[in-house]
């Protein structure tokens, strides 16, 4: 059984560490929320513009997961229902890659 | 990697799932049916117009009428054997003839060339029926304005190939294209020397308006006295000089080879009768040589050798095609060719002139309607492209190869909802499976229409009498004006040749027509010419 007198300073130290690092967590959370908003906007829109040719690339079709092979009708920017895999990019017909949010 | 968050994305997953499913479903479906009602009605209204010709009916019974401005331009009728293309074209021809007989379509000239012969027979029998039932005024129009080109063992239509008295072309030009067509159409080879000699002899025949009779040719090439007398009638120049030095310029073997070819060419009495009747006799008998409606049967069903039928067909077409640039655009011509394209395709050197004519035909009011089957395989790509590029409309009956070839031009419908490849495959499947008389009509710039050909009952059924009786009526009242019996023709040829050999009636070259005097320069020019004539005398 751990000694409560000896563990108290380590608990306090850990608390101080979290307090010092909290702005980083806050910033990460804000960044994550912003990315999520952007992603929802793109997914709702259903298309993503190719930076190379300017064409709108369709995102909603019969997607087959590159990781597990599961196929379903959804936006390619959403994670796979089975394994959670989401591709970072999809190919455009012009040959360039289109980044997904 | 994003972690799976089913609750976070539930709404988005549902929304995008529906959109993805709808997209995949639309992609996999066959092309939608063309719009009915207002869409087709709009097309029908746009195609209809003054002097329209009925092409067929839609599924709901509405008649598809195509205005003259389009129907008399170049077109393309494709289809397998017995798919109904000949009947459709026959119906169009009969409609045009009926209109012309009633005084509509002023100036229109119609020429129909049939490589098989059955369609011409059908048309003749239909006209035989009209001759029995129409009022006298219209019957007389038929007698005066219909000409037949037919060749059988008993009767032939004269084809004086070297008659250039109208001056439509220059004599060397006539000689050149007659030579070119003959050398290409015949099964026999024409080496360079023989071809050149034939070209020069053709020019001589044209300048002196002689017939290409082999007896005359033998005397010309073997009898120096007769040759000297004949070329003495030629105008001074290259031609006269060539024949004056014939024996120095041409080996004996070449002359013999040409004589063999000329003899072989007219060895059939029918061919001799068609080609060699003296022009003076044709004029005296009043044989019709040009008419507003011409029906040419090059089927060779009744004894005409295929090579001769092919040559006659090509000569007839070249007469028409080469005169296109001289036509008055206000007097349109519709030339309907059944299987002609196949014939030209077998003679690669003739493809060029045909393509050139196709390109300039529209400017001179000339439309070429090509009717055929298996064209994709039979015709050179260049000729096929020229035909379709210049076609204003395409009629596609049941066909196979041509369907894939025509698909990019025809399958306008469904664009946007399916891939081009899927749409073409669907179009091809549909065309390959069309029942007889069903066709697709595509006028360029308009959507494709699904049509059925109009009914065309056999004339003997309508008339209630024998087909032979209708044919006999037509032959007696119309064909006899443009044909003569083989027996009479051969008598006239023998007589004409004998007279030419005796030297009593060698035709003189056409007199030079002097231009009218309109200025002092013209007067001086006339006086100078007169002075030269007197000096020559």
Coordinates of C-alpha atoms in Angstrom, one line a residue:
Chain A
X1 CA 0.0 0.0 0.0
X2 CA 1.5 3.4 -1.0
X3 CA 2.5 5.8 1.8
X4 CA 0.0 8.8 1.8
X5 CA 2.6 11.2 3.2
X6 CA 5.1 10.4 0.5
X7 CA 2.5 10.5 -2.4
X8 CA 1.0 13.9 -1.4
X9 CA 3.9 16.0 -2.9
X10 CA 3.8 14.0 -6.1
X11 CA 0.0 14.6 -6.4
X12 CA 0.5 18.3 -5.8
X13 CA 3.3 18.3 -8.4
X14 CA 1.2 16.6 -10.9
X15 CA -1.7 19.1 -10.2
X16 CA 0.7 22.0 -10.8
X17 CA 1.9 20.4 -14.0
X18 CA -1.7 20.1 -15.3
X19 CA -2.4 23.7 -14.3
X20 CA 0.7 24.9 -16.1
X21 CA -0.2 22.8 -19.2
X22 CA -3.9 23.6 -19.2
X23 CA -3.7 26.4 -21.8
X24 CA -2.2 23.8 -24.2
X25 CA -5.2 21.5 -23.6
X26 CA -7.6 24.5 -24.0
X27 CA -5.9 25.5 -27.3
X28 CA -6.0 21.9 -28.6
X29 CA -9.7 21.6 -27.7
X30 CA -10.4 24.9 -29.5
X31 CA -8.4 23.7 -32.5
X32 CA -10.2 20.4 -32.5
X33 CA -13.6 22.1 -32.3
X34 CA -12.8 24.4 -35.2
X35 CA -11.7 21.5 -37.3
X36 CA -14.8 19.6 -36.5
X37 CA -17.0 22.6 -37.5
X38 CA -15.1 22.9 -40.8
X39 CA -15.5 19.1 -41.4
X40 CA -19.2 19.2 -40.7
X41 CA -19.5 22.1 -43.1
X42 CA -17.7 20.2 -45.9
X43 CA -19.6 17.0 -45.2
X44 CA -22.9 18.8 -45.3
X45 CA -22.0 20.5 -48.5
X46 CA -21.1 17.1 -50.0
X47 CA -18.3 18.4 -52.3
X48 CA -14.7 19.6 -51.9
X49 CA -13.0 21.9 -54.4
X50 CA -9.8 20.6 -56.1
X51 CA -7.0 23.1 -55.7
X52 CA -5.4 22.0 -58.9
X53 CA -8.3 22.1 -61.4
X54 CA -11.0 23.9 -59.5
X55 CA -13.5 21.1 -60.0
X56 CA -15.9 20.1 -57.3
X57 CA -15.2 16.6 -56.2
X58 CA -18.1 14.6 -55.0
X59 CA -17.7 13.1 -51.4
X60 CA -21.0 11.1 -51.1
X61 CA -20.9 7.8 -52.8
X62 CA -20.5 4.1 -52.1
X63 CA -17.3 4.2 -50.0
X64 CA -15.2 1.1 -49.5
X65 CA -12.9 1.5 -46.4
X66 CA -9.2 1.3 -47.4
X67 CA -8.4 -0.2 -43.9
X68 CA -11.0 -2.9 -43.4
X69 CA -12.9 -3.1 -46.7
X70 CA -16.3 -2.3 -45.3
X71 CA -18.5 -0.6 -47.9
X72 CA -21.4 1.8 -47.2
X73 CA -23.1 4.8 -48.6
X74 CA -21.7 7.8 -46.8
X75 CA -19.4 10.8 -47.1
X76 CA -15.8 9.8 -47.6
X77 CA -14.8 12.4 -45.0
X78 CA -16.7 10.5 -42.3
X79 CA -14.9 7.7 -40.4
X80 CA -15.6 4.1 -41.2
X81 CA -18.5 2.7 -39.2
X82 CA -16.5 -0.5 -38.4
X83 CA -12.9 0.6 -37.9
X84 CA -13.1 4.3 -37.7
X85 CA -10.6 4.9 -40.5
X86 CA -10.8 8.2 -42.3
X87 CA -8.7 8.9 -45.4
X88 CA -6.7 12.1 -45.4
X89 CA -7.2 12.7 -49.1
X90 CA -9.1 11.4 -52.2
X91 CA -8.0 11.6 -55.9
X92 CA -9.5 14.1 -58.2
X93 CA -10.2 13.2 -61.9
X94 CA -7.5 15.6 -62.9
X95 CA -4.9 13.4 -61.2
X96 CA -4.2 15.7 -58.2
X97 CA -5.1 14.8 -54.6
X98 CA -7.8 16.6 -52.7
X99 CA -7.2 17.0 -48.9
X100 CA -10.1 16.1 -46.7
X101 CA -10.7 18.2 -43.5
Chain B
X1 CA -6.9 9.1 -37.8
X2 CA -10.3 10.2 -36.5
X3 CA -11.8 8.0 -33.8
X4 CA -15.2 6.5 -34.6
X5 CA -17.9 8.7 -33.0
X6 CA -21.3 7.3 -33.9
X7 CA -23.4 9.8 -31.9
X8 CA -21.4 12.8 -33.1
X9 CA -21.9 12.0 -36.8
X10 CA -25.3 10.3 -36.7
X11 CA -27.1 13.1 -38.6
X12 CA -24.3 13.6 -41.1
X13 CA -24.1 9.9 -41.8
X14 CA -27.8 9.7 -42.6
X15 CA -27.7 12.8 -44.8
X16 CA -24.6 11.7 -46.8
X17 CA -25.8 8.1 -47.0
X18 CA -29.0 9.1 -48.7
X19 CA -27.1 11.4 -51.2
X20 CA -24.5 8.7 -51.9
X21 CA -27.2 6.1 -52.5
X22 CA -29.2 8.4 -54.9
X23 CA -26.0 9.1 -56.8
X24 CA -25.0 5.4 -57.2
X25 CA -28.6 4.5 -58.2
X26 CA -28.7 7.2 -60.9
X27 CA -25.4 6.1 -62.3
X28 CA -26.3 2.5 -62.7
X29 CA -29.7 3.1 -64.4
X30 CA -30.2 2.9 -68.2
X31 CA -30.8 6.2 -69.9
X32 CA -34.3 7.6 -69.2
X33 CA -37.0 7.5 -71.9
X34 CA -37.0 10.6 -74.0
X35 CA -39.5 13.2 -72.8
X36 CA -42.9 12.6 -74.1
X37 CA -45.6 15.2 -74.9
X38 CA -44.2 18.7 -75.1
X39 CA -40.6 17.6 -75.8
X40 CA -41.5 15.6 -78.9
X41 CA -44.2 18.0 -79.9
X42 CA -41.6 20.7 -79.9
X43 CA -39.3 18.7 -82.1
X44 CA -42.1 17.9 -84.5
X45 CA -43.0 21.6 -84.7
X46 CA -39.4 22.5 -85.4
X47 CA -39.0 19.9 -88.1
X48 CA -42.3 20.7 -89.8
X49 CA -42.5 23.5 -92.3
X50 CA -43.2 24.4 -95.9
X51 CA -43.3 21.4 -98.4
X52 CA -42.6 19.0 -95.6
X53 CA -42.1 15.3 -96.3
X54 CA -43.6 12.6 -94.0
X55 CA -40.8 10.3 -92.7
X56 CA -42.7 8.1 -90.3
X57 CA -44.9 8.1 -87.2
X58 CA -44.2 8.3 -83.5
X59 CA -45.4 5.6 -81.1
X60 CA -48.6 7.7 -80.4
X61 CA -49.4 7.9 -84.1
X62 CA -48.3 11.5 -84.8
X63 CA -46.6 11.9 -88.2
X64 CA -43.0 13.1 -88.3
X65 CA -42.9 15.6 -91.1
X66 CA -39.5 17.0 -92.1
X67 CA -39.5 20.3 -94.1
X68 CA -37.9 20.4 -97.5
X69 CA -35.0 22.6 -96.4
X70 CA -33.8 19.6 -94.4
X71 CA -35.2 16.6 -96.3
X72 CA -33.7 17.7 -99.6
X73 CA -30.3 18.1 -98.1
X74 CA -27.8 15.3 -97.7
X75 CA -28.8 12.4 -95.5
X76 CA -27.9 8.9 -94.5
X77 CA -30.2 5.9 -94.2
X78 CA -28.6 2.8 -92.5
X79 CA -30.0 -0.6 -91.9
X80 CA -29.6 -4.3 -92.3
X81 CA -31.2 -6.2 -95.1
X82 CA -35.0 -6.3 -94.8
X83 CA -35.1 -3.7 -92.0
X84 CA -37.3 -1.4 -94.0
X85 CA -34.9 1.2 -95.3
X86 CA -35.8 0.7 -99.0
X87 CA -39.5 1.0 -98.3
X88 CA -39.0 4.2 -96.4
X89 CA -36.9 5.7 -99.2
X90 CA -39.5 4.5 -101.8
X91 CA -42.2 6.3 -99.8
X92 CA -40.2 9.5 -99.8
X93 CA -39.6 9.3 -103.6
X94 CA -43.2 8.7 -104.3
X95 CA -44.2 11.6 -102.2
X96 CA -41.8 13.8 -104.1
X97 CA -43.0 12.6 -107.5
X98 CA -46.6 13.2 -106.5
X99 CA -45.9 16.7 -105.3
X100 CA -44.0 17.4 -108.5
X101 CA -46.8 16.1 -110.7
X102 CA -49.2 18.4 -108.9
X103 CA -47.0 21.4 -109.6
X104 CA -45.4 21.8 -106.3
X105 CA -41.6 21.8 -105.8
X106 CA -40.7 23.8 -108.9
X107 CA -37.3 23.2 -110.3
X108 CA -36.6 20.1 -108.2
X109 CA -34.8 17.3 -109.9
X110 CA -34.8 13.8 -108.5
X111 CA -32.3 11.0 -109.4
X112 CA -32.5 7.6 -107.9
X113 CA -29.8 5.0 -108.5
X114 CA -30.5 1.5 -107.4
X115 CA -27.6 -1.0 -107.1
X116 CA -30.0 -3.9 -106.7
X117 CA -32.9 -3.0 -108.9
X118 CA -35.9 -4.1 -106.8
X119 CA -36.7 -0.6 -105.6
X120 CA -36.8 0.8 -109.1
X121 CA -39.2 -2.1 -110.1
X122 CA -41.4 -1.2 -107.2
X123 CA -41.5 2.5 -108.2
X124 CA -42.2 1.6 -111.8
X125 CA -45.1 -0.6 -110.8
X126 CA -46.5 2.2 -108.6
X127 CA -46.2 4.6 -111.5
X128 CA -47.9 2.0 -113.7
X129 CA -50.8 2.1 -111.2
X130 CA -50.8 5.9 -111.3
X131 CA -51.0 5.8 -115.1
X132 CA -54.2 3.8 -114.8
X133 CA -55.8 6.0 -112.1
X134 CA -54.5 9.6 -112.3
X135 CA -56.2 12.3 -114.3
X136 CA -54.8 12.9 -117.8
X137 CA -52.9 16.1 -116.9
X138 CA -50.8 14.3 -114.2
X139 CA -50.3 11.2 -116.4
X140 CA -48.9 13.4 -119.1
X141 CA -46.6 15.0 -116.6
X142 CA -45.3 11.5 -115.8
X143 CA -44.8 10.7 -119.4
X144 CA -42.9 13.9 -120.0
X145 CA -40.7 14.0 -116.9
X146 CA -39.7 10.5 -116.0
X147 CA -36.7 8.8 -117.5
X148 CA -35.6 5.2 -116.9
X149 CA -32.1 3.8 -117.1
X150 CA -32.4 0.0 -117.5
X151 CA -30.4 -2.6 -119.3
X152 CA -31.7 -6.0 -120.2
X153 CA -31.5 -8.5 -123.1
X154 CA -34.3 -6.8 -125.0
X155 CA -34.3 -3.1 -124.2
X156 CA -31.6 -0.7 -123.1
X157 CA -31.3 2.9 -122.2
X158 CA -28.6 4.6 -124.3
X159 CA -25.6 5.9 -122.5
X160 CA -23.6 8.0 -125.0
X161 CA -20.5 8.4 -122.9
X162 CA -18.7 10.7 -125.4
X163 CA -21.5 13.1 -126.2
X164 CA -20.3 16.5 -125.1
X165 CA -22.2 18.5 -127.6
X166 CA -23.8 20.6 -124.9
X167 CA -20.3 21.8 -124.0
X168 CA -21.0 21.2 -120.3
X169 CA -17.4 20.1 -119.8
X170 CA -14.3 20.5 -121.9
X171 CA -13.5 17.5 -124.2
X172 CA -10.2 16.6 -122.5
X173 CA -12.0 16.7 -119.1
X174 CA -14.7 14.3 -120.4
X175 CA -12.1 12.0 -121.9
X176 CA -10.1 12.0 -118.6
X177 CA -13.0 11.2 -116.3
X178 CA -14.5 8.6 -118.6
X179 CA -11.1 6.9 -118.8
X180 CA -10.6 7.1 -115.1
X181 CA -14.0 5.5 -114.4
X182 CA -13.7 2.8 -117.0
X183 CA -10.2 1.8 -115.9
X184 CA -11.3 1.6 -112.2
X185 CA -14.6 -0.1 -112.8
X186 CA -13.5 -2.9 -115.2
X187 CA -12.0 -6.1 -114.0
X188 CA -9.3 -5.9 -116.6
X189 CA -6.0 -4.2 -115.9
X190 CA -5.1 -1.0 -117.8
X191 CA -1.3 -0.6 -117.8
X192 CA 0.0 3.0 -118.2
X193 CA 0.5 2.8 -121.9
X194 CA -2.9 1.3 -122.6
X195 CA -4.6 3.8 -120.3
X196 CA -2.9 6.7 -122.0
X197 CA -3.8 5.5 -125.4
X198 CA -7.4 5.0 -124.3
X199 CA -7.5 8.5 -122.8
X200 CA -6.4 10.0 -126.1
X201 CA -8.8 7.8 -128.1
X202 CA -11.6 8.9 -125.7
X203 CA -10.8 12.5 -126.4
X204 CA -10.9 11.9 -130.1
X205 CA -14.3 10.2 -129.8
X206 CA -15.6 13.2 -127.7
X207 CA -14.3 15.8 -130.1
X208 CA -15.7 14.1 -133.2
X209 CA -18.9 12.8 -131.4
X210 CA -18.1 9.2 -132.5
X211 CA -19.4 6.0 -130.8
X212 CA -16.9 3.7 -129.0
X213 CA -17.7 0.9 -131.4
X214 CA -14.9 -1.7 -131.6
X215 CA -15.3 -2.1 -135.3
X216 CA -14.6 1.6 -135.8
X217 CA -11.7 1.3 -133.4
X218 CA -10.1 -1.6 -135.3
X219 CA -10.3 0.4 -138.5
X220 CA -9.0 3.5 -136.9
X221 CA -5.9 1.8 -135.4
X222 CA -5.2 -0.5 -138.3
X223 CA -6.1 1.4 -141.4
X224 CA -3.7 4.5 -141.8
X225 CA -5.9 5.9 -144.6
X226 CA -9.1 5.9 -142.5
X227 CA -7.1 7.2 -139.5
X228 CA -5.6 10.0 -141.6
X229 CA -9.0 11.0 -142.9
X230 CA -10.5 11.0 -139.3
X231 CA -7.8 13.0 -137.6
X232 CA -7.9 15.4 -140.5
X233 CA -11.2 16.6 -138.9
X234 CA -9.6 17.3 -135.6
X235 CA -8.5 20.8 -134.6
X236 CA -4.7 21.2 -134.7
X237 CA -3.2 20.5 -131.4
X238 CA -1.7 17.9 -129.1
X239 CA -4.4 15.3 -129.9
X240 CA -4.0 15.6 -133.6
X241 CA -0.2 15.5 -133.4
X242 CA -0.4 12.4 -131.2
X243 CA -2.4 10.4 -133.7
X244 CA -0.4 11.7 -136.6
X245 CA 2.6 10.1 -134.9
X246 CA 0.8 7.1 -133.5
X247 CA 3.0 4.4 -134.9
X248 CA 6.2 6.2 -133.7
X249 CA 4.8 6.9 -130.2
X250 CA 2.9 3.7 -129.4
X251 CA 4.1 0.1 -129.6
X252 CA 2.0 -2.3 -131.7
X253 CA 1.4 -4.4 -128.6
X254 CA -0.2 -1.5 -126.7
X255 CA -2.6 -0.8 -129.6
X256 CA -3.5 -4.5 -129.7
X257 CA -4.1 -4.6 -126.0
X258 CA -6.4 -1.5 -126.2
X259 CA -8.3 -3.1 -129.1
X260 CA -8.8 -6.3 -127.0
X261 CA -10.2 -4.3 -124.1
X262 CA -12.5 -2.3 -126.3
X263 CA -13.7 -5.4 -128.0
X264 CA -14.3 -7.2 -124.7
X265 CA -16.1 -4.2 -123.4
X266 CA -18.8 -4.2 -126.1
X267 CA -18.9 -8.0 -126.6
X268 CA -22.4 -8.1 -125.0
X269 CA -25.1 -7.0 -127.4
X270 CA -26.8 -5.1 -124.6
X271 CA -23.7 -3.1 -123.7
X272 CA -22.9 -2.4 -127.3
X273 CA -26.5 -1.2 -127.7
X274 CA -26.3 1.1 -124.7
X275 CA -22.9 2.6 -125.6
X276 CA -22.5 2.7 -129.3
X277 CA -25.7 4.0 -131.0
X278 CA -24.8 7.0 -133.1
X279 CA -25.8 10.3 -131.6
X280 CA -27.6 11.4 -134.7
X281 CA -29.9 8.4 -134.5
X282 CA -30.6 9.1 -130.8
X283 CA -31.6 12.6 -131.7
X284 CA -33.7 11.4 -134.6
X285 CA -35.6 8.9 -132.4
X286 CA -36.2 11.5 -129.7
X287 CA -34.8 9.3 -126.9
X288 CA -35.2 11.2 -123.6
X289 CA -31.7 11.8 -122.2
X290 CA -32.5 14.1 -119.2
X291 CA -35.6 14.4 -117.1
X292 CA -36.8 15.8 -113.8
X293 CA -37.2 12.3 -112.4
X294 CA -34.6 9.6 -113.3
X295 CA -34.8 6.0 -112.1
X296 CA -31.6 4.1 -112.7
X297 CA -31.5 0.4 -112.3
X298 CA -27.9 -0.9 -112.1
X299 CA -28.9 -4.2 -110.6
X300 CA -27.7 -6.3 -113.5
X301 CA -30.4 -8.8 -112.8
X302 CA -31.2 -9.5 -116.5
X303 CA -27.9 -10.4 -118.0
X304 CA -25.9 -7.3 -117.6
X305 CA -22.4 -8.4 -116.4
X306 CA -21.5 -7.0 -113.0
X307 CA -18.4 -5.1 -114.3
X308 CA -20.6 -3.4 -116.9
X309 CA -23.3 -2.6 -114.4
X310 CA -20.7 -1.2 -112.1
X311 CA -19.2 0.9 -114.9
X312 CA -22.6 2.3 -116.0
X313 CA -23.4 3.1 -112.4
X314 CA -20.2 5.0 -111.9
X315 CA -20.4 6.8 -115.2
X316 CA -23.9 7.9 -114.4
X317 CA -22.9 9.2 -111.0
X318 CA -19.8 11.0 -112.3
X319 CA -21.9 12.8 -114.9
X320 CA -24.1 14.0 -112.1
X321 CA -21.5 14.7 -109.5
X322 CA -19.1 16.5 -111.7
X323 CA -21.8 18.8 -113.0
X324 CA -22.7 19.9 -109.5
X325 CA -20.5 23.1 -109.6
X326 CA -22.4 24.2 -112.7
X327 CA -25.9 23.8 -111.2
X328 CA -28.2 26.6 -110.4
X329 CA -28.7 26.5 -106.6
X330 CA -32.3 27.5 -107.1
X331 CA -33.0 24.3 -108.9
X332 CA -32.3 21.7 -106.2
X333 CA -31.3 18.1 -107.0
X334 CA -31.8 15.1 -104.7
X335 CA -29.6 12.2 -105.6
X336 CA -30.6 9.0 -103.8
X337 CA -28.0 6.3 -103.9
X338 CA -28.8 2.8 -102.9
X339 CA -25.6 0.8 -102.4
X340 CA -23.6 3.4 -104.5
X341 CA -21.2 4.0 -101.6
X342 CA -20.1 0.4 -101.7
X343 CA -19.4 0.6 -105.4
X344 CA -17.2 3.7 -105.0
X345 CA -15.5 2.1 -102.0
X346 CA -14.2 -0.7 -104.3
X347 CA -12.4 2.0 -106.5
X348 CA -10.1 3.9 -104.2
X349 CA -9.1 6.4 -106.9
X350 CA -12.8 7.5 -107.3
X351 CA -13.2 8.2 -103.6
X352 CA -11.5 11.6 -103.8
X353 CA -13.8 13.2 -106.4
X354 CA -16.9 11.9 -104.6
X355 CA -15.7 13.4 -101.3
X356 CA -14.9 16.7 -103.0
X357 CA -18.4 16.7 -104.5
X358 CA -20.0 15.9 -101.2
X359 CA -18.3 18.9 -99.6
X360 CA -19.4 21.4 -102.2
X361 CA -22.9 19.9 -102.9
X362 CA -24.8 21.9 -100.4
X363 CA -23.7 25.2 -101.9
X364 CA -25.2 24.2 -105.2
X365 CA -28.5 22.9 -103.8
X366 CA -27.6 19.3 -104.2
X367 CA -28.5 16.7 -101.6
X368 CA -27.1 13.2 -101.6
X369 CA -29.1 10.6 -99.7
X370 CA -26.9 7.5 -99.1
X371 CA -28.8 4.3 -98.4
X372 CA -26.9 1.2 -97.5
X373 CA -26.1 -1.7 -95.1
X374 CA -22.9 -2.7 -93.5
X375 CA -21.3 0.6 -94.5
X376 CA -18.8 0.7 -91.7
X377 CA -17.0 -2.3 -93.0
X378 CA -17.6 -1.7 -96.7
X379 CA -16.6 2.0 -97.0
X380 CA -13.3 3.7 -96.5
X381 CA -13.3 5.7 -93.3
X382 CA -12.6 8.9 -95.1
X383 CA -15.6 8.5 -97.4
X384 CA -17.8 7.5 -94.5
X385 CA -16.7 10.5 -92.5
X386 CA -17.4 12.8 -95.5
X387 CA -20.9 11.3 -95.9
X388 CA -21.9 11.7 -92.3
X389 CA -20.3 15.1 -91.8
X390 CA -22.3 16.4 -94.7
X391 CA -25.5 14.7 -93.8
X392 CA -28.1 16.9 -92.3
X393 CA -30.0 13.9 -90.9
X394 CA -29.5 10.3 -90.1
X395 CA -32.1 7.5 -90.3
X396 CA -30.9 4.3 -88.5
X397 CA -32.9 1.1 -88.9
X398 CA -31.7 -2.2 -87.3
X399 CA -27.9 -2.4 -87.7
X400 CA -24.9 -3.6 -85.8
X401 CA -21.5 -2.1 -86.6
X402 CA -22.9 1.3 -87.6
X403 CA -24.7 1.6 -84.4
X404 CA -21.5 1.9 -82.4
X405 CA -20.1 4.2 -85.1
X406 CA -23.1 6.5 -85.0
X407 CA -23.7 6.4 -81.2
X408 CA -21.7 9.5 -80.5
X409 CA -23.7 11.4 -83.1
X410 CA -27.1 10.0 -82.1
X411 CA -27.2 9.4 -78.4
X412 CA -28.0 12.9 -77.2
X413 CA -30.5 11.8 -74.7
X414 CA -29.7 11.0 -71.1
X415 CA -26.6 13.1 -71.1
X416 CA -25.6 14.2 -67.6
X417 CA -27.3 11.4 -65.7
X418 CA -25.1 8.5 -67.1
X419 CA -21.7 7.9 -68.4
X420 CA -21.1 8.3 -72.1
X421 CA -20.0 4.7 -72.4
X422 CA -23.2 3.4 -70.8
X423 CA -25.3 5.6 -73.0
X424 CA -23.6 4.4 -76.1
X425 CA -23.9 0.7 -75.1
X426 CA -27.6 1.3 -74.4
X427 CA -28.1 2.9 -77.8
X428 CA -26.3 0.1 -79.5
X429 CA -28.4 -2.5 -77.8
X430 CA -31.5 -0.7 -78.8
X431 CA -30.5 -0.2 -82.5
X432 CA -29.4 -3.9 -82.8
X433 CA -32.8 -5.1 -81.6
X434 CA -35.0 -2.8 -83.5
X435 CA -37.9 -4.7 -85.2
X436 CA -38.4 -4.2 -89.0
X437 CA -39.8 -0.7 -90.0
X438 CA -38.7 0.8 -86.8
X439 CA -36.0 3.4 -87.0
X440 CA -34.3 6.3 -85.1
X441 CA -34.4 9.7 -86.8
X442 CA -31.8 12.2 -85.8
X443 CA -31.8 15.6 -87.4
X444 CA -28.7 17.4 -86.4
X445 CA -29.3 19.8 -83.6
X446 CA -32.5 18.0 -82.5
X447 CA -33.1 15.1 -80.1
X448 CA -33.4 11.6 -81.5
X449 CA -36.9 10.5 -82.4
X450 CA -38.1 6.9 -82.2
X451 CA -40.2 6.4 -85.4
X452 CA -42.0 3.7 -87.4
X453 CA -41.9 3.8 -91.2
X454 CA -45.2 4.7 -93.0
X455 CA -47.2 1.9 -94.6
X456 CA -46.5 1.3 -98.2
X457 CA -48.7 -1.4 -99.7
X458 CA -47.6 -3.2 -102.8
X459 CA -49.1 -1.5 -105.9
X460 CA -50.6 -4.7 -107.3
X461 CA -52.6 -5.1 -104.0
X462 CA -53.9 -1.6 -104.3
X463 CA -54.6 -1.8 -108.0
X464 CA -56.1 -5.3 -107.7
X465 CA -54.3 -6.5 -110.8
X466 CA -51.1 -8.3 -111.7
X467 CA -47.7 -6.7 -111.2
X468 CA -46.8 -7.6 -114.7
X469 CA -49.7 -5.6 -116.0
X470 CA -48.6 -2.5 -114.1
X471 CA -45.0 -3.0 -115.3
X472 CA -46.3 -3.3 -118.9
X473 CA -48.2 -0.1 -118.6
X474 CA -45.2 1.7 -117.3
X475 CA -42.9 0.3 -120.0
X476 CA -45.4 1.2 -122.7
X477 CA -46.1 4.7 -121.7
X478 CA -42.9 5.9 -120.0
X479 CA -39.9 3.6 -120.4
X480 CA -40.3 3.4 -124.1
X481 CA -39.5 7.1 -124.4
X482 CA -36.1 6.6 -122.9
X483 CA -35.2 3.1 -124.1
X484 CA -34.8 1.3 -127.4
X485 CA -34.7 -2.3 -128.4
X486 CA -31.3 -4.1 -128.6
X487 CA -32.1 -5.3 -132.0
X488 CA -32.9 -1.8 -133.4
X489 CA -29.8 -0.4 -131.6
X490 CA -27.5 -2.9 -133.2
X491 CA -28.9 -2.2 -136.6
X492 CA -28.4 1.5 -136.1
X493 CA -24.8 0.9 -134.9
X494 CA -24.0 -1.3 -137.9
X495 CA -25.4 1.3 -140.3
X496 CA -23.7 4.2 -138.5
X497 CA -20.3 2.4 -138.5
X498 CA -20.6 1.6 -142.2
X499 CA -21.4 5.2 -143.0
X500 CA -18.5 6.5 -141.0
X501 CA -16.1 3.9 -142.7
X502 CA -17.4 5.0 -146.1
X503 CA -16.6 8.5 -145.0
X504 CA -20.0 9.8 -146.1
X505 CA -21.2 11.0 -142.8
X506 CA -18.3 11.3 -140.5
X507 CA -19.7 13.8 -138.0
X508 CA -18.0 17.1 -137.9
X509 CA -16.8 18.5 -134.6
X510 CA -19.2 20.9 -133.0
X511 CA -19.1 24.3 -134.6
X512 CA -17.4 27.0 -132.6
X513 CA -19.9 29.5 -131.5
X514 CA -18.5 33.0 -131.7
X515 CA -19.3 35.4 -129.0
X516 CA -21.6 38.2 -129.9
X517 CA -20.0 41.5 -131.1
X518 CA -20.5 44.0 -128.2
X519 CA -17.4 46.2 -128.7
X520 CA -14.9 47.4 -131.2
X521 CA -12.4 44.9 -129.8
X522 CA -14.8 42.1 -130.5
X523 CA -15.4 43.3 -134.1
X524 CA -11.6 43.5 -134.8
X525 CA -11.2 40.0 -133.3
X526 CA -13.9 38.7 -135.7
X527 CA -12.3 40.3 -138.7
X528 CA -8.9 38.8 -137.7
X529 CA -10.5 35.4 -137.5
X530 CA -12.2 35.7 -140.9
X531 CA -8.8 36.7 -142.4
X532 CA -7.2 33.6 -140.9
X533 CA -10.0 31.4 -142.3
X534 CA -9.6 32.8 -145.7
X535 CA -5.8 32.3 -145.6
X536 CA -6.3 28.7 -144.5
X537 CA -8.7 28.1 -147.3

